[in-house]
Amino acid sequence: MMALPYITERTGFTGTVYATEPTVQIGRLLMEELVNFIERVPKAQSATLWKHKDVQRLLPVPLKDAVEVFTWRKCYTMQEVNAALSKIQLVGYSQKIELFGAVQVTPLSSGYALGSSNWVIQSHYEKVSYVSGSSLLTTHPQPMDQTSLKNSDVLILTGLTQIPTANPDGMVGEFCSNLAMTIRSGGNVLVPCYPSGVIYDLLECLYQYIDSAGLSSVPFYFISPVANSSLEFSQIFAEWLCHNKQNKVYLPEPPFPHAELIQTNKLKHYPSIHGDFSNDFKQPCVVFTGHPTLRFGDVVHFMELWGKSSLNTVIFTEPDFSYLDALAPYQPLAMKCVYCPIDTRLNFIQVTKLLKEVQPLHVVCPEQYTQPPATQAHRSDLMIDCQPPPMSYRRAEVLALPFKRRYEKIEIMPELAESLVPFEIKPGVSLATVSAVLHTKDNKHVLQPPPKVAAPPASKKRKRQAEESPETQPFKPLLSGSIPVDQFVQTLEKHGFSDVKIEDTAKGHIVHLQEAETLIQFEEDSTHIICEHDERLRVRLRDLVLKFLQKF
């Protein structure tokens, strides 16, 4: 979502974007926070010379290793964010969206965040599922919809957990105990985080934990330009929440306990560190603020304020960045650093279980998932294992998916259906011939009755034209069946044809009537009678052939 303005505003995009309501609202908050943080510290000048290869290789890590630096862009503006969001059409879970009549697209709950979706793209006879950023754990969003992913021809799988060896529950426990230890020894805790997502679960865990740990007097500060909106939004998206949180809304109680933390003044939120915050600020305390990279936002201020004391702790919970890279510019650092990455997305054990349940014919995934991580090459359990083996892809690679569209659905108009007369050709199988006009619009196909030709006034010339016009000619019956050559020869002999020779060919047989100088060619789907200038003989032979075939 964070890249959306780059796509819609800077590439000449003219299409439609589909997203669920929480995705749009929370996406707006994340982008608004990003723009706000960047615009607070305007750069006096912009530098590009460092991007040249010969200069870049002399720079310190991580700039030295950065790839494709010439494609880096300045952050978008709030106008671009609003313009991008105006192109989004809101959709709900399980809502079917028709795309040009060719395919239907349906978002399904992915269980990872409020409004997060997996997508099913299907035609009448084919189905592709796109599974990304999904979770089977019980957290605050609606649980993952697995049933609707069944019977997929192809399942595209991406967005698995970044840290397959860490257990989210264990990490939350570690987070709480490290936080409590620091507070008890008189230090402050800094949690670099996004303004939405895992923070809701962390606040809920702390709500249950603070009284038992004797932390009820310690203030929690949530500092973000969108802190207020984020806490309020999470309370109003009731239909996107898990079942027991939905039930609370009807009691009526707020679905998340952070409402109570705010009422009891244990959790306070501020748009920035200036203004009210500086008056209310008490230590020791816990601060949740952005940005998790530690490169911009209010977190930079706290790193400089608390970094010199070993009593304080910074706890990293976001799995998207290397915490060592994030800390690099602040070294040497006296404060303690704890890495508790909380990533509730699918791990490889859960993926194996999911694939067994939904049984797609083919799985497509990034190349990285088809081999163990480079740092743990012996861990063959840290990769996708399914039959047939998954098709892998690299960034920007074009893949031909292993299935073809073979059938189309065609509707038949009621008045045309009424005129059809099915004819039983063998027990349980009936056929009817259809003569119709195929009308195609927006990838929808309809068979309509053929147009009736108005009878023109009869003059000699018109009469001849009418005889030739195909619409007015009666239909010839269709023929089916195969002709047993031996029986056919016996029939010929009965009817006075002697001296009959049979010749086998690659496609069938030739029956040679030597006296009459006539050939009859039998092939799988056609029969030819070749006789010179004797029309009566041809008609006689034709009638004998027809006796062996079914007319329809």
XYZ file of C-alpha atoms in Angstrom:
552
model
C 0.000 0.000 0.000
C 2.860 2.381 0.845
C 4.018 2.328 -2.796
C 0.587 3.120 -4.239
C 1.134 6.875 -4.974
C 4.296 6.029 -6.942
C 2.247 3.702 -9.177
C -0.943 5.712 -9.608
C 0.550 9.224 -9.735
C 3.892 8.770 -11.474
C 3.396 6.088 -14.145
C 0.432 7.426 -16.149
C -1.857 4.893 -14.424
C -5.503 5.086 -15.568
C -6.990 1.953 -13.983
C -8.985 1.137 -10.876
C -7.600 -0.016 -7.534
C -9.630 -2.372 -5.317
C -9.114 -2.519 -1.548
C -11.058 -3.134 1.657
C -12.065 -0.164 3.801
C -9.626 -0.763 6.701
C -6.786 -1.161 4.168
C -7.588 2.266 2.745
C -8.008 3.999 6.104
C -5.004 2.409 7.825
C -2.936 2.745 4.621
C -3.803 6.447 4.638
C -2.527 6.730 8.238
C 0.760 4.969 7.440
C 1.369 7.189 4.393
C 0.333 10.335 6.255
C 2.797 9.527 9.045
C 5.583 8.871 6.528
C 4.969 12.162 4.662
C 4.732 14.070 7.951
C 8.024 12.646 9.262
C 9.864 13.405 5.980
C 8.421 16.926 5.606
C 9.433 17.864 9.169
C 13.102 17.725 8.193
C 13.388 19.289 4.717
C 16.759 18.852 3.036
C 18.434 22.108 1.954
C 19.830 20.474 -1.161
C 19.558 17.126 -2.941
C 22.629 15.101 -3.822
C 22.908 12.639 -6.691
C 26.640 12.364 -7.434
C 27.034 9.692 -4.726
C 24.851 7.405 -6.869
C 27.605 6.921 -9.483
C 29.165 3.466 -9.167
C 32.754 4.740 -8.697
C 31.660 6.986 -5.795
C 29.131 4.580 -4.286
C 31.663 1.781 -3.782
C 33.741 4.103 -1.564
C 30.823 4.844 0.780
C 30.274 3.058 4.115
C 27.839 0.127 4.466
C 24.836 -0.015 3.875
C 25.005 2.675 1.150
C 27.879 0.832 -0.517
C 25.694 -2.280 -1.039
C 22.468 -0.494 -2.052
C 21.118 -1.744 -5.391
C 19.753 0.325 -8.283
C 20.165 3.636 -6.445
C 19.217 5.621 -9.569
C 15.660 4.255 -9.228
C 15.330 5.726 -5.704
C 12.649 8.408 -5.512
C 11.831 11.310 -3.209
C 8.908 10.710 -0.866
C 5.490 11.548 -2.302
C 3.401 14.472 -1.009
C 0.049 14.496 0.788
C -1.632 15.679 -2.463
C -0.325 12.552 -4.204
C -1.533 10.381 -1.321
C -5.056 11.848 -1.595
C -5.063 11.518 -5.387
C -3.979 7.859 -5.125
C -6.636 7.068 -2.522
C -9.342 8.690 -4.668
C -8.741 5.993 -7.317
C -9.592 3.164 -4.909
C -12.902 1.339 -5.073
C -13.925 -0.165 -1.726
C -14.796 -3.870 -1.580
C -15.873 -6.244 1.163
C -14.786 -9.814 1.916
C -16.306 -12.409 -0.476
C -17.650 -9.645 -2.747
C -17.415 -10.687 -6.398
C -15.998 -8.001 -8.700
C -16.512 -8.462 -12.447
C -13.537 -7.383 -14.560
C -14.698 -6.729 -18.148
C -16.800 -9.900 -17.996
C -13.591 -11.915 -18.429
C -12.805 -12.784 -14.808
C -14.230 -12.356 -11.333
C -12.023 -11.127 -8.500
C -12.891 -11.776 -4.842
C -11.067 -10.592 -1.687
C -10.957 -13.075 1.225
C -9.877 -12.474 4.808
C -6.191 -13.320 5.229
C -6.220 -13.110 9.053
C -3.076 -10.949 9.246
C -4.278 -7.371 9.798
C -7.522 -5.375 9.754
C -8.897 -5.677 6.218
C -5.911 -7.632 4.862
C -6.912 -9.822 1.914
C -6.033 -12.784 -0.204
C -7.505 -12.617 -3.699
C -9.188 -15.214 -5.899
C -9.218 -14.549 -9.656
C -11.529 -16.875 -11.533
C -13.247 -17.421 -14.849
C -16.090 -19.949 -15.245
C -13.689 -22.877 -15.475
C -10.342 -21.728 -14.024
C -9.275 -20.388 -10.655
C -6.099 -18.638 -9.493
C -5.592 -17.770 -5.800
C -3.124 -15.120 -4.647
C -2.127 -15.705 -1.016
C 0.044 -13.048 0.624
C 0.522 -11.817 4.184
C -1.769 -14.381 5.835
C -1.975 -15.605 9.409
C -3.548 -18.668 11.034
C -2.936 -17.362 14.571
C -5.744 -15.949 16.693
C -5.073 -12.207 16.842
C -7.407 -9.206 16.448
C -8.446 -9.505 12.735
C -11.064 -11.829 11.259
C -9.639 -15.367 10.878
C -8.220 -16.500 7.549
C -10.730 -17.826 5.003
C -9.195 -21.105 3.791
C -12.294 -22.798 2.365
C -12.645 -20.376 -0.549
C -9.075 -21.161 -1.673
C -9.945 -24.816 -2.422
C -10.028 -26.154 -6.017
C -7.460 -23.645 -7.298
C -5.656 -24.448 -10.541
C -2.787 -22.234 -9.418
C -2.011 -20.819 -5.969
C 0.492 -17.934 -5.933
C 2.070 -17.822 -2.501
C 4.147 -14.974 -1.076
C 4.510 -12.760 2.020
C 5.455 -15.532 4.458
C 7.008 -14.768 7.844
C 10.399 -13.004 7.755
C 11.608 -14.918 10.814
C 10.461 -18.546 10.518
C 12.329 -19.656 13.640
C 10.710 -17.161 16.069
C 7.418 -17.982 17.761
C 5.204 -14.839 18.043
C 3.746 -15.888 21.435
C 7.227 -16.430 22.869
C 8.332 -13.064 21.504
C 5.386 -11.240 23.123
C 6.289 -12.878 26.460
C 9.900 -11.789 26.064
C 8.757 -8.276 25.141
C 6.685 -7.983 28.351
C 9.379 -9.388 30.664
C 12.164 -7.168 29.210
C 9.892 -4.143 29.500
C 9.077 -4.942 33.153
C 12.746 -5.558 34.054
C 13.831 -2.197 32.618
C 11.032 -0.252 34.365
C 11.778 -1.920 37.707
C 15.408 -0.888 37.499
C 14.332 2.730 36.842
C 14.969 2.836 33.091
C 12.806 3.845 30.126
C 11.619 1.597 27.287
C 11.538 2.686 23.643
C 9.502 0.656 21.133
C 10.078 1.754 17.506
C 6.868 0.770 15.691
C 4.323 1.513 12.976
C 1.159 3.361 14.118
C -1.055 0.332 13.362
C -0.932 -3.472 13.370
C 1.145 -5.270 16.006
C 0.874 -2.259 18.336
C -2.820 -3.144 18.994
C -1.812 -6.650 20.131
C 1.107 -5.335 22.205
C -1.139 -2.857 24.039
C -3.636 -5.659 24.688
C -0.925 -7.942 26.128
C 0.432 -5.122 28.273
C -3.094 -4.360 29.500
C -3.325 -7.911 30.865
C 0.264 -7.822 32.136
C 0.785 -4.441 33.853
C -1.262 -5.072 37.007
C 0.283 -8.489 37.693
C 3.772 -7.051 37.088
C 3.141 -4.034 39.311
C 3.515 -1.538 36.445
C 0.156 0.206 36.831
C 1.741 3.572 37.720
C 4.048 3.647 34.662
C 2.841 5.902 31.815
C 2.688 4.578 28.213
C 3.122 7.196 25.491
C 2.108 6.603 21.876
C 3.600 9.368 19.726
C 2.628 9.634 16.069
C 0.982 12.270 13.862
C -1.791 9.686 13.397
C -1.834 8.119 16.884
C -5.324 9.373 17.727
C -6.887 8.267 14.412
C -5.206 4.867 14.588
C -6.519 4.080 18.085
C -10.015 5.254 17.143
C -10.163 3.459 13.765
C -9.287 0.132 15.352
C -12.397 0.456 17.551
C -14.871 1.190 14.747
C -13.999 -1.510 12.192
C -16.089 -4.044 14.093
C -17.064 -6.283 11.135
C -13.373 -6.768 10.240
C -12.454 -8.069 13.714
C -12.283 -11.593 15.091
C -15.476 -13.105 16.493
C -15.030 -12.408 20.218
C -14.069 -8.770 19.526
C -17.175 -8.422 17.327
C -19.326 -9.699 20.212
C -17.977 -6.994 22.543
C -19.360 -4.304 20.236
C -22.901 -5.530 20.976
C -22.442 -5.441 24.764
C -21.545 -2.500 24.133
C -17.879 -2.509 25.077
C -14.881 -1.283 23.100
C -13.408 -4.318 21.264
C -9.825 -3.347 22.201
C -8.735 -2.726 25.816
C -6.619 0.294 24.824
C -9.823 2.355 25.164
C -9.762 1.592 28.895
C -6.023 2.349 29.120
C -6.745 5.795 27.622
C -9.688 6.446 30.002
C -7.581 5.549 33.052
C -4.735 7.781 31.750
C -2.301 4.835 31.554
C -1.954 5.274 27.779
C -1.564 8.795 26.374
C -1.183 9.688 22.719
C 0.383 12.758 21.119
C 0.943 13.902 17.522
C 4.616 14.750 18.221
C 7.115 15.377 21.033
C 6.450 19.142 20.907
C 3.560 20.858 22.719
C 1.496 18.898 25.271
C 3.888 15.959 25.419
C 6.795 17.972 26.823
C 4.545 19.202 29.686
C 3.169 15.728 30.565
C 6.427 13.764 30.100
C 7.332 11.692 33.205
C 10.058 9.089 33.562
C 10.406 6.101 33.819
C 8.003 5.466 30.955
C 7.322 3.365 27.829
C 7.274 5.158 24.460
C 5.809 3.708 21.251
C 6.830 5.811 18.255
C 8.102 5.631 14.656
C 9.845 5.043 12.422
C 11.092 1.423 12.957
C 14.164 2.142 10.784
C 15.348 4.745 13.351
C 16.180 7.049 10.401
C 13.404 9.625 10.839
C 10.446 10.426 13.077
C 10.333 11.063 16.836
C 12.211 7.846 17.603
C 15.469 9.624 16.612
C 14.992 12.133 19.463
C 14.498 9.342 22.048
C 17.503 7.359 20.778
C 19.683 10.421 21.358
C 18.006 11.266 24.671
C 18.196 7.758 26.223
C 21.050 6.104 24.309
C 23.765 7.121 26.770
C 22.298 5.285 29.795
C 22.514 1.538 30.287
C 19.304 1.638 32.390
C 17.214 2.235 29.259
C 16.175 -0.402 26.703
C 15.096 -0.247 23.059
C 12.903 -3.204 22.028
C 12.573 -3.979 18.308
C 9.321 -5.756 17.407
C 9.045 -5.032 13.655
C 10.536 -7.840 11.529
C 10.981 -5.750 8.351
C 14.429 -4.327 9.134
C 17.725 -5.551 10.518
C 17.956 -4.042 14.002
C 21.769 -3.960 13.751
C 21.565 -1.811 10.603
C 18.992 0.419 12.324
C 21.326 0.973 15.309
C 24.524 1.433 13.268
C 24.556 5.288 13.162
C 23.942 5.532 16.943
C 26.925 3.395 18.006
C 28.597 3.355 20.502
C 25.383 2.911 22.455
C 25.087 2.328 26.217
C 21.340 1.485 26.247
C 20.301 -2.176 26.081
C 18.889 -3.518 22.807
C 16.394 -6.376 22.699
C 15.229 -8.009 19.467
C 11.734 -9.512 19.813
C 10.462 -9.659 16.225
C 6.717 -10.356 16.187
C 5.634 -11.657 12.794
C 2.314 -13.509 12.765
C 2.453 -14.380 9.051
C 2.528 -18.005 7.890
C 5.625 -20.074 8.649
C 6.674 -23.145 6.640
C 4.930 -25.669 8.926
C 1.656 -23.727 8.590
C 2.116 -23.437 4.805
C 2.536 -27.214 4.472
C -0.665 -27.728 6.482
C -2.529 -25.096 4.436
C -1.479 -26.608 1.091
C -2.602 -30.077 2.254
C -6.025 -28.656 3.079
C -6.672 -26.492 0.010
C -4.850 -28.819 -2.460
C -4.069 -26.515 -5.401
C -2.970 -28.217 -8.646
C 0.112 -25.963 -8.877
C 1.940 -23.701 -6.416
C 3.919 -20.664 -7.587
C 6.246 -18.897 -5.125
C 9.415 -16.757 -4.940
C 12.673 -18.652 -5.478
C 13.780 -17.931 -1.868
C 11.021 -20.202 -0.506
C 12.210 -23.246 -2.482
C 15.545 -23.579 -0.668
C 16.645 -23.232 2.996
C 17.917 -19.778 4.110
C 21.603 -19.178 3.279
C 22.456 -18.756 6.982
C 20.831 -22.113 7.895
C 21.533 -24.285 4.846
C 20.947 -27.521 6.822
C 17.344 -26.581 7.739
C 15.398 -28.371 4.993
C 12.207 -27.694 7.031
C 12.533 -23.945 6.275
C 11.284 -24.255 2.681
C 8.055 -25.042 0.847
C 7.580 -28.751 0.376
C 4.648 -29.863 -1.795
C 3.757 -32.148 -4.691
C 4.155 -31.366 -7.541
C 7.176 -29.176 -6.548
C 6.411 -25.436 -6.605
C 7.220 -23.298 -9.662
C 9.566 -20.533 -8.540
C 10.105 -17.033 -9.884
C 12.593 -14.198 -9.474
C 11.879 -10.490 -9.249
C 10.376 -9.039 -12.482
C 10.341 -12.456 -14.173
C 7.422 -13.325 -16.449
C 5.925 -16.761 -15.793
C 3.659 -18.814 -18.036
C 1.202 -20.441 -15.641
C 0.671 -24.172 -16.248
C -2.934 -24.081 -17.421
C -4.881 -22.910 -20.442
C -8.373 -21.545 -20.836
C -10.109 -24.351 -22.698
C -13.796 -23.571 -22.270
C -16.068 -20.567 -22.366
C -19.552 -20.360 -20.933
C -22.227 -19.508 -23.510
C -25.804 -18.613 -22.625
C -28.691 -19.589 -24.882
C -31.745 -17.343 -25.309
C -35.035 -18.865 -24.012
C -36.828 -18.637 -27.396
C -33.938 -20.468 -29.064
C -33.863 -23.114 -26.316
C -37.598 -23.717 -26.852
C -37.057 -24.510 -30.520
C -34.456 -27.230 -29.900
C -35.555 -30.866 -30.343
C -33.158 -33.271 -28.592
C -32.727 -36.609 -30.334
C -31.521 -39.693 -28.455
C -28.555 -41.217 -30.274
C -27.754 -43.821 -27.622
C -29.229 -44.508 -24.174
C -28.637 -41.489 -21.942
C -27.149 -39.311 -24.698
C -29.309 -36.852 -26.603
C -28.220 -34.247 -29.107
C -29.883 -31.278 -30.746
C -28.566 -29.197 -33.626
C -28.398 -25.462 -33.049
C -28.389 -22.841 -35.734
C -27.912 -19.453 -34.111
C -26.142 -16.114 -34.087
C -23.339 -15.853 -31.514
C -23.468 -12.428 -29.869
C -20.360 -11.450 -27.849
C -20.051 -8.331 -25.714
C -17.851 -7.659 -22.646
C -16.582 -11.251 -22.831
C -20.116 -12.594 -22.369
C -21.388 -14.906 -25.108
C -25.074 -15.367 -25.980
C -26.658 -17.576 -28.643
C -29.588 -15.750 -30.263
C -32.128 -17.049 -32.812
C -30.997 -16.424 -36.415
C -32.717 -13.448 -38.109
C -35.818 -14.319 -40.111
C -35.573 -13.319 -43.759
C -38.573 -11.273 -44.960
C -40.130 -12.911 -48.069
C -39.500 -10.557 -51.034
C -42.197 -10.078 -53.733
C -41.873 -12.993 -56.193
C -40.289 -12.006 -59.504
C -38.273 -14.496 -61.540
C -34.893 -12.997 -60.542
C -35.886 -12.760 -56.863
C -37.160 -16.340 -56.955
C -33.795 -17.631 -58.105
C -31.984 -15.644 -55.360
C -34.314 -17.035 -52.728
C -33.546 -20.585 -53.818
C -29.835 -19.914 -53.387
C -30.062 -18.021 -50.071
C -28.730 -20.274 -47.261
C -31.279 -19.122 -44.660
C -34.187 -20.523 -46.643
C -32.691 -23.910 -47.484
C -33.837 -26.873 -45.405
C -31.123 -28.369 -43.192
C -29.449 -31.515 -44.433
C -29.462 -34.204 -41.754
C -26.176 -34.772 -39.962
C -24.738 -38.282 -40.217
C -22.937 -40.245 -37.542
C -21.580 -43.752 -36.999
C -18.986 -45.900 -38.764
C -19.383 -48.253 -41.745
C -18.255 -51.885 -41.294
C -16.521 -52.532 -44.652
C -17.124 -56.321 -44.775
C -20.863 -55.929 -44.204
C -20.986 -53.139 -46.786
C -19.298 -55.392 -49.403
C -21.855 -58.155 -48.719
C -24.646 -55.622 -49.240
C -23.085 -54.551 -52.550
C -22.971 -58.158 -53.707
C -26.637 -58.627 -52.745
C -27.485 -55.658 -54.950
C -25.754 -57.159 -57.962
C -22.298 -55.594 -57.778
C -19.656 -58.257 -58.399
C -15.886 -58.045 -58.661
C -15.465 -55.851 -55.544
C -11.939 -55.229 -54.263
C -10.971 -53.750 -50.863
C -7.770 -51.799 -50.375
C -6.517 -50.606 -46.953
C -5.123 -47.056 -46.715
C -3.486 -45.025 -43.950
C -6.786 -43.260 -43.172
C -9.288 -46.050 -43.876
C -10.360 -48.240 -46.830
C -11.037 -47.958 -50.552
C -13.729 -50.171 -52.086
C -13.121 -50.629 -55.815
C -16.034 -51.653 -58.075
C -14.025 -52.735 -61.103
C -16.898 -53.371 -63.521
C -18.547 -50.017 -62.847
C -15.164 -48.210 -62.700
C -16.165 -46.653 -59.394
C -14.256 -45.964 -56.149
C -15.736 -45.545 -52.666
C -13.306 -44.036 -50.141
C -14.107 -44.647 -46.474
C -12.271 -42.437 -43.983
C -12.912 -41.789 -40.300
C -14.922 -38.598 -40.848
C -15.911 -38.708 -44.525
C -17.030 -40.982 -47.370
C -16.440 -40.174 -51.054
C -18.142 -41.889 -54.003
C -16.142 -41.297 -57.190
C -17.867 -42.398 -60.381
C -17.639 -40.899 -63.834
C -20.816 -39.400 -65.391
C -23.216 -41.982 -63.928
C -25.440 -39.994 -61.555
C -27.995 -42.830 -61.095
C -25.244 -45.216 -59.967
C -23.874 -42.589 -57.535
C -27.307 -42.096 -55.963
C -27.805 -45.891 -55.623
C -24.445 -46.275 -53.884
C -25.122 -43.241 -51.689
C -28.387 -44.757 -50.447
C -26.583 -48.022 -49.600
C -23.959 -46.097 -47.599
C -26.677 -44.128 -45.760
C -28.311 -47.364 -44.543
C -25.282 -47.908 -42.296
C -25.300 -44.383 -40.809
C -27.508 -42.683 -38.268
C -29.328 -39.620 -39.507
C -29.735 -36.786 -37.094
